[in-house]
Structures are given as structure tokens and as C-alpha cells.
Amino acid sequence: MKKTIIIGLITFIVLGLAYGAGIGYYAEKFQANTSFGNIDISNLSLAEAQEKIEADINQQTVTITENGQELGTFTMADLNAQVNTQAFLEASYNNQDPTQWLIGFFDSVEYDNVLMNHIQIDDQAIENALASINILNEGRIQAKDAYIDYGEGRGYFVVPEENGTQLDVEKVKELVVAGIQNGTSSIEVNQAYLAPEVTTEDEKITSVMNQIETVSNTQITLTIAGNEEVIPKETVLEWMYFDDNNQVVFDQNLIYEWLGTMNEKYATYDDVRQFSSTMQGTVEVPAGTLGWSIDRDTETQNIADDLYAGVDVTREPAIVGTGYQNSLAGESDIGNSYVEVDVTNQKMFVYVDGVKVIDTDIVTGQIGTATVTGAYSVWNKETDTDLKGYNQHTGVDYVQPVSYWIPFDDTGQGIHDANWQPSFGGDTYLTNGSLGCINTPPGIMPQVFEHVQLGMPVIVFA
């Protein structure tokens, strides 16, 4: 019995000494069954572990494959790999409890998934390594971004992105390090193709297409002189383009041109008119300043604003000129209140609401300064004013006082009293004609001034 106790005591002492020796040993070593990634650093000092990790990593061979075909190999040393594990190892080392060294023989400590953050690979080195096995982006297919295109009859549509075969060097680096970390030496680079930067699901695409959808479904109807013109969806899409911020913009030059086609269809400004005269029956009157047209500058902006608002609208366009209300009623823009100047018969008539209120002889322009025929409208009325200009017959400037002045075109023609005329009507204009104006007897002119209103048509014909 006494012998048994002595043997047990000796055994306990031996074990205690062995355990204490283990504590002393592992106070300077990593414990058993410790690995860093797939590298065993058991029983190594901090310096030895760092050295082994660097050596093992740099000796590892990387095999590059593409779609299962081997392209070539190189070592991590070829990539100038920098293994920066010292700080991590030191922290791990210091966290060990040497008194638990025995447990290490029955349990493992694995520092997995840490290499990715502790290995640096030089970009140029990996590009050179890839080039050494003839893996170059030059000659490879470049990925294509999704984009918005326009086709006549189809409108705007999305052209999908296309994958390429050019390599993302940063992704290749990640695959190489991940392979080493996981103990895989074969790297499949078809996982590292550069992806398109813009896809069909990208906000850049979807937001623009949403804008296009809103705009293209906006219906603008212009009521022009009683006629409805709906701007076609295809026309709106042709006006549309996008700025640097992918915002819809409308080409106002194209809107302006389209309004020009509407003027050609409806406006009366440039119309040659058939006019039922008092003495000659139906006569043809050249275009003058009379008539209306769509105000293209104003209406271009109005249409753009409507499209930006994206709200359906039906309205009349902005109009300039005279006679629109008559056209709106389906009548001639001359209406039934107007001044009629018959150059051939040297007569002037004033009609108000279809009733002839003035019938007078006149004197029009003589040869060389003949009164220019056309359909005009009164744009001003003045009393006791001076007419100034250049007399082409005498070659001198003139200043002529008149009591009444009614200009009607944009070249200086107008209706005024002429107390210097010895007579009116007949052939007086051939020898004593005006410089283009309608010379009117002073006794009649006050009545003319009273009946003729601003905007009233003045129809001059020969």
C-alpha cells in the first residue's frame, strides 16, 4: 500500500513537471493543431510562423484556366505577393493560453478566411504574369453597356447589355488569393470577366424609359381655327433627346419646324385672296400684312412646357396677326368691315358690318412710286402729324403735315388727307400721284378716320 502511494506520487510529480514544461514550451510557440488558412503553424514561434507562411505562399503555384482549358501557370512569387500577417499572428499568439496547451492536441485552431485581408498583390505584377501566359485584354471582347436607342416606327427601346471576355484584374487578384486561402491552386478566370457597367435594370435606364413613357403618352391637341390637330406620338419622340443628366429635353427647333407645317396648312398671313370688289367683281389680291398665323416662338415654348408637365391638354395655340376670329367662325379673315382701295378706278370704299359707309375718289401712287397692292390691316391712327420721308421724284427729303394719318402696311403706305391735290379720281395719279399713300379728299377724311378702326383690313388691288 505504501509502495502504491509512492508510485502515484512520483507519477503525479512527473506529470506535473511535464505539464509545466509544456506551459513553458508553448509560452513561445503556437499550440498544436494551429493552422493559418491551409498552412500548418503548429509548434512554431511567431517569427517561424511568419517565415513559413511567407515561404509557403510564395512557393504556391497558380494555374489559370478559362472555361476548363488550362492557359498557364505562375507562382505567387511572380506576383510580388506581400504577406502582411505579422500583426494578426502576434495578436493571435498573445491570445493563446499556454496553460491550455494540452487541449490543442485534441482540438484544432484554424484561422480561416483571413488571407484575403493580409496579402497584397501588385497590379502591374499580376498584369505581367497574365501577359506572360498570353492572357491580355487586348483582342478580347469588351463588355457592352445597355443603352437606349431610337428606331423609326419603333420609337425608343432598350438595347440589352452584352457580356465580354476582358478580365477584371482586381477580380483575378481576389480569385488568386481566395484560391490560396482555400487550398485551390486552379483559378477559373471566366468568373472574372469585366461586367457591363449599365444593365437593363440600371436606374439610368429605367428612369429614362419611365420619362419616355410619360412623355410619349401625353396628348397635346391644338384647336386651330376650329380644326383639331393632335401632335402624333411619333413626332413627339422625334423631338426628344437627353441631356448629360439623362433628363428629357425637347428640340425646340423641331417643334418650331412642325408649327411651320401647321401655318402652311391653316394660317392666312401669306394667302393670295379672291375678293369680291365693288366695281370689278371678283379680283385676286396679293398677300400683304393682313392675316394670322401661329406665333411660333411663343407656341414652341408652350408645347415644350406641356410635354414637360406630362398632362393631356386641348387648347388653341398662340396667334399673331389679324382675322383669326373670322377664320374661327369659318369666314374669310377679311370679314365684312374693311377698306377697299380700287387703284384702277381710283376709288376707295369703307364697309362697316357689310354696309358701305364711305364712297370716295382718291389719288394713289404715280408711276415709279405706285401703290403696292395687297391685303393689309390698319395698325395705327394719328391726328395732326407730320409725314416724313424721301421723295424719289424730286430727290429731296420732305416733311408733310396732315390732319389724319392711318398707316396700314410695313413700308410706309397709309391713308391721309391731301389738301394739295387739285383733284381726286380719274387720271390725276398719273401726273400728280402720291409716293404710294392713298390721298383722300380733306372733306371726306374725317369720316374715314371715324369709321376705320385699328385692325380693320385694307384691301388694295388694281
mmCIF file of N, CA and C in Angstrom, residues 17 32 45 59-60 113 134 191 200 224 235 261 267 277 288 293 313 319 332 353 355 376 407 411 420 441:
data_model
loop_
_atom_site.group_PDB
_atom_site.id
_atom_site.type_symbol
_atom_site.label_atom_id
_atom_site.label_comp_id
_atom_site.label_asym_id
_atom_site.label_seq_id
_atom_site.Cartn_x
_atom_site.Cartn_y
_atom_site.Cartn_z
ATOM 1 N N LEU A 17 5.587 17.974 -13.724
ATOM 2 C CA LEU A 17 6.775 18.566 -14.373
ATOM 3 C C LEU A 17 6.587 18.647 -15.888
ATOM 4 N N ALA A 32 -0.459 23.150 -30.629
ATOM 5 C CA ALA A 32 -0.657 22.078 -31.613
ATOM 6 C C ALA A 32 -1.961 22.294 -32.364
ATOM 7 N N SER A 45 7.334 29.250 -33.457
ATOM 8 C CA SER A 45 7.358 30.553 -32.813
ATOM 9 C C SER A 45 6.698 31.568 -33.730
ATOM 10 N N GLN A 59 5.710 30.037 -52.628
ATOM 11 C CA GLN A 59 6.049 28.845 -53.397
ATOM 12 C C GLN A 59 4.835 28.259 -54.109
ATOM 13 N N GLN A 60 3.645 28.706 -53.709
ATOM 14 C CA GLN A 60 2.450 28.108 -54.283
ATOM 15 C C GLN A 60 2.321 28.484 -55.763
ATOM 16 N N ASN A 113 -10.110 32.145 -43.731
ATOM 17 C CA ASN A 113 -10.698 33.344 -44.354
ATOM 18 C C ASN A 113 -10.033 34.642 -43.890
ATOM 19 N N ASN A 134 0.094 34.862 -71.948
ATOM 20 C CA ASN A 134 -0.674 35.338 -73.108
ATOM 21 C C ASN A 134 -2.160 35.549 -72.796
ATOM 22 N N GLN A 191 -14.824 33.612 -64.258
ATOM 23 C CA GLN A 191 -15.541 34.259 -63.159
ATOM 24 C C GLN A 191 -15.101 35.707 -62.982
ATOM 25 N N THR A 200 -29.911 46.484 -68.177
ATOM 26 C CA THR A 200 -31.289 46.890 -68.473
ATOM 27 C C THR A 200 -32.058 47.257 -67.203
ATOM 28 N N ILE A 224 -56.972 74.654 -84.032
ATOM 29 C CA ILE A 224 -56.526 75.741 -84.906
ATOM 30 C C ILE A 224 -57.672 76.137 -85.826
ATOM 31 N N THR A 235 -44.081 61.961 -83.581
ATOM 32 C CA THR A 235 -43.469 63.283 -83.736
ATOM 33 C C THR A 235 -42.839 63.741 -82.432
ATOM 34 N N THR A 261 -45.363 73.766 -90.403
ATOM 35 C CA THR A 261 -46.257 72.975 -91.259
ATOM 36 C C THR A 261 -47.721 73.260 -90.926
ATOM 37 N N ALA A 267 -52.705 78.898 -91.634
ATOM 38 C CA ALA A 267 -52.527 80.346 -91.498
ATOM 39 C C ALA A 267 -52.929 81.080 -92.777
ATOM 40 N N SER A 277 -65.017 92.619 -105.241
ATOM 41 C CA SER A 277 -64.889 94.076 -105.209
ATOM 42 C C SER A 277 -66.201 94.756 -105.584
ATOM 43 N N GLY A 288 -50.350 90.430 -98.233
ATOM 44 C CA GLY A 288 -49.747 91.624 -97.643
ATOM 45 C C GLY A 288 -49.473 91.372 -96.174
ATOM 46 N N SER A 293 -51.327 83.972 -88.112
ATOM 47 C CA SER A 293 -50.517 82.756 -88.119
ATOM 48 C C SER A 293 -50.279 82.339 -86.673
ATOM 49 N N VAL A 313 -53.662 67.890 -72.796
ATOM 50 C CA VAL A 313 -54.226 69.231 -72.894
ATOM 51 C C VAL A 313 -54.831 69.434 -74.278
ATOM 52 N N ILE A 319 -51.637 82.996 -81.198
ATOM 53 C CA ILE A 319 -51.880 83.519 -82.546
ATOM 54 C C ILE A 319 -51.366 84.948 -82.641
ATOM 55 N N SER A 332 -64.029 84.327 -94.193
ATOM 56 C CA SER A 332 -62.797 84.942 -94.682
ATOM 57 C C SER A 332 -62.230 85.845 -93.596
ATOM 58 N N ASP A 353 -69.713 96.374 -91.098
ATOM 59 C CA ASP A 353 -70.743 95.341 -90.924
ATOM 60 C C ASP A 353 -71.515 95.090 -92.213
ATOM 61 N N VAL A 355 -72.072 97.139 -94.614
ATOM 62 C CA VAL A 355 -72.737 98.324 -95.170
ATOM 63 C C VAL A 355 -71.688 99.316 -95.644
ATOM 64 N N TYR A 376 -53.930 94.212 -96.427
ATOM 65 C CA TYR A 376 -53.249 94.782 -95.259
ATOM 66 C C TYR A 376 -54.250 94.970 -94.123
ATOM 67 N N PRO A 407 -51.852 104.480 -91.137
ATOM 68 C CA PRO A 407 -50.920 103.570 -91.827
ATOM 69 C C PRO A 407 -51.474 102.137 -91.816
ATOM 70 N N THR A 411 -44.346 99.348 -95.056
ATOM 71 C CA THR A 411 -43.392 100.081 -95.905
ATOM 72 C C THR A 411 -43.664 101.578 -95.924
ATOM 73 N N TRP A 420 -53.303 119.433 -100.889
ATOM 74 C CA TRP A 420 -52.526 119.971 -102.012
ATOM 75 C C TRP A 420 -52.972 119.419 -103.367
ATOM 76 N N PRO A 441 -59.642 113.119 -100.167
ATOM 77 C CA PRO A 441 -60.139 114.495 -100.054
ATOM 78 C C PRO A 441 -60.260 114.922 -98.597
#
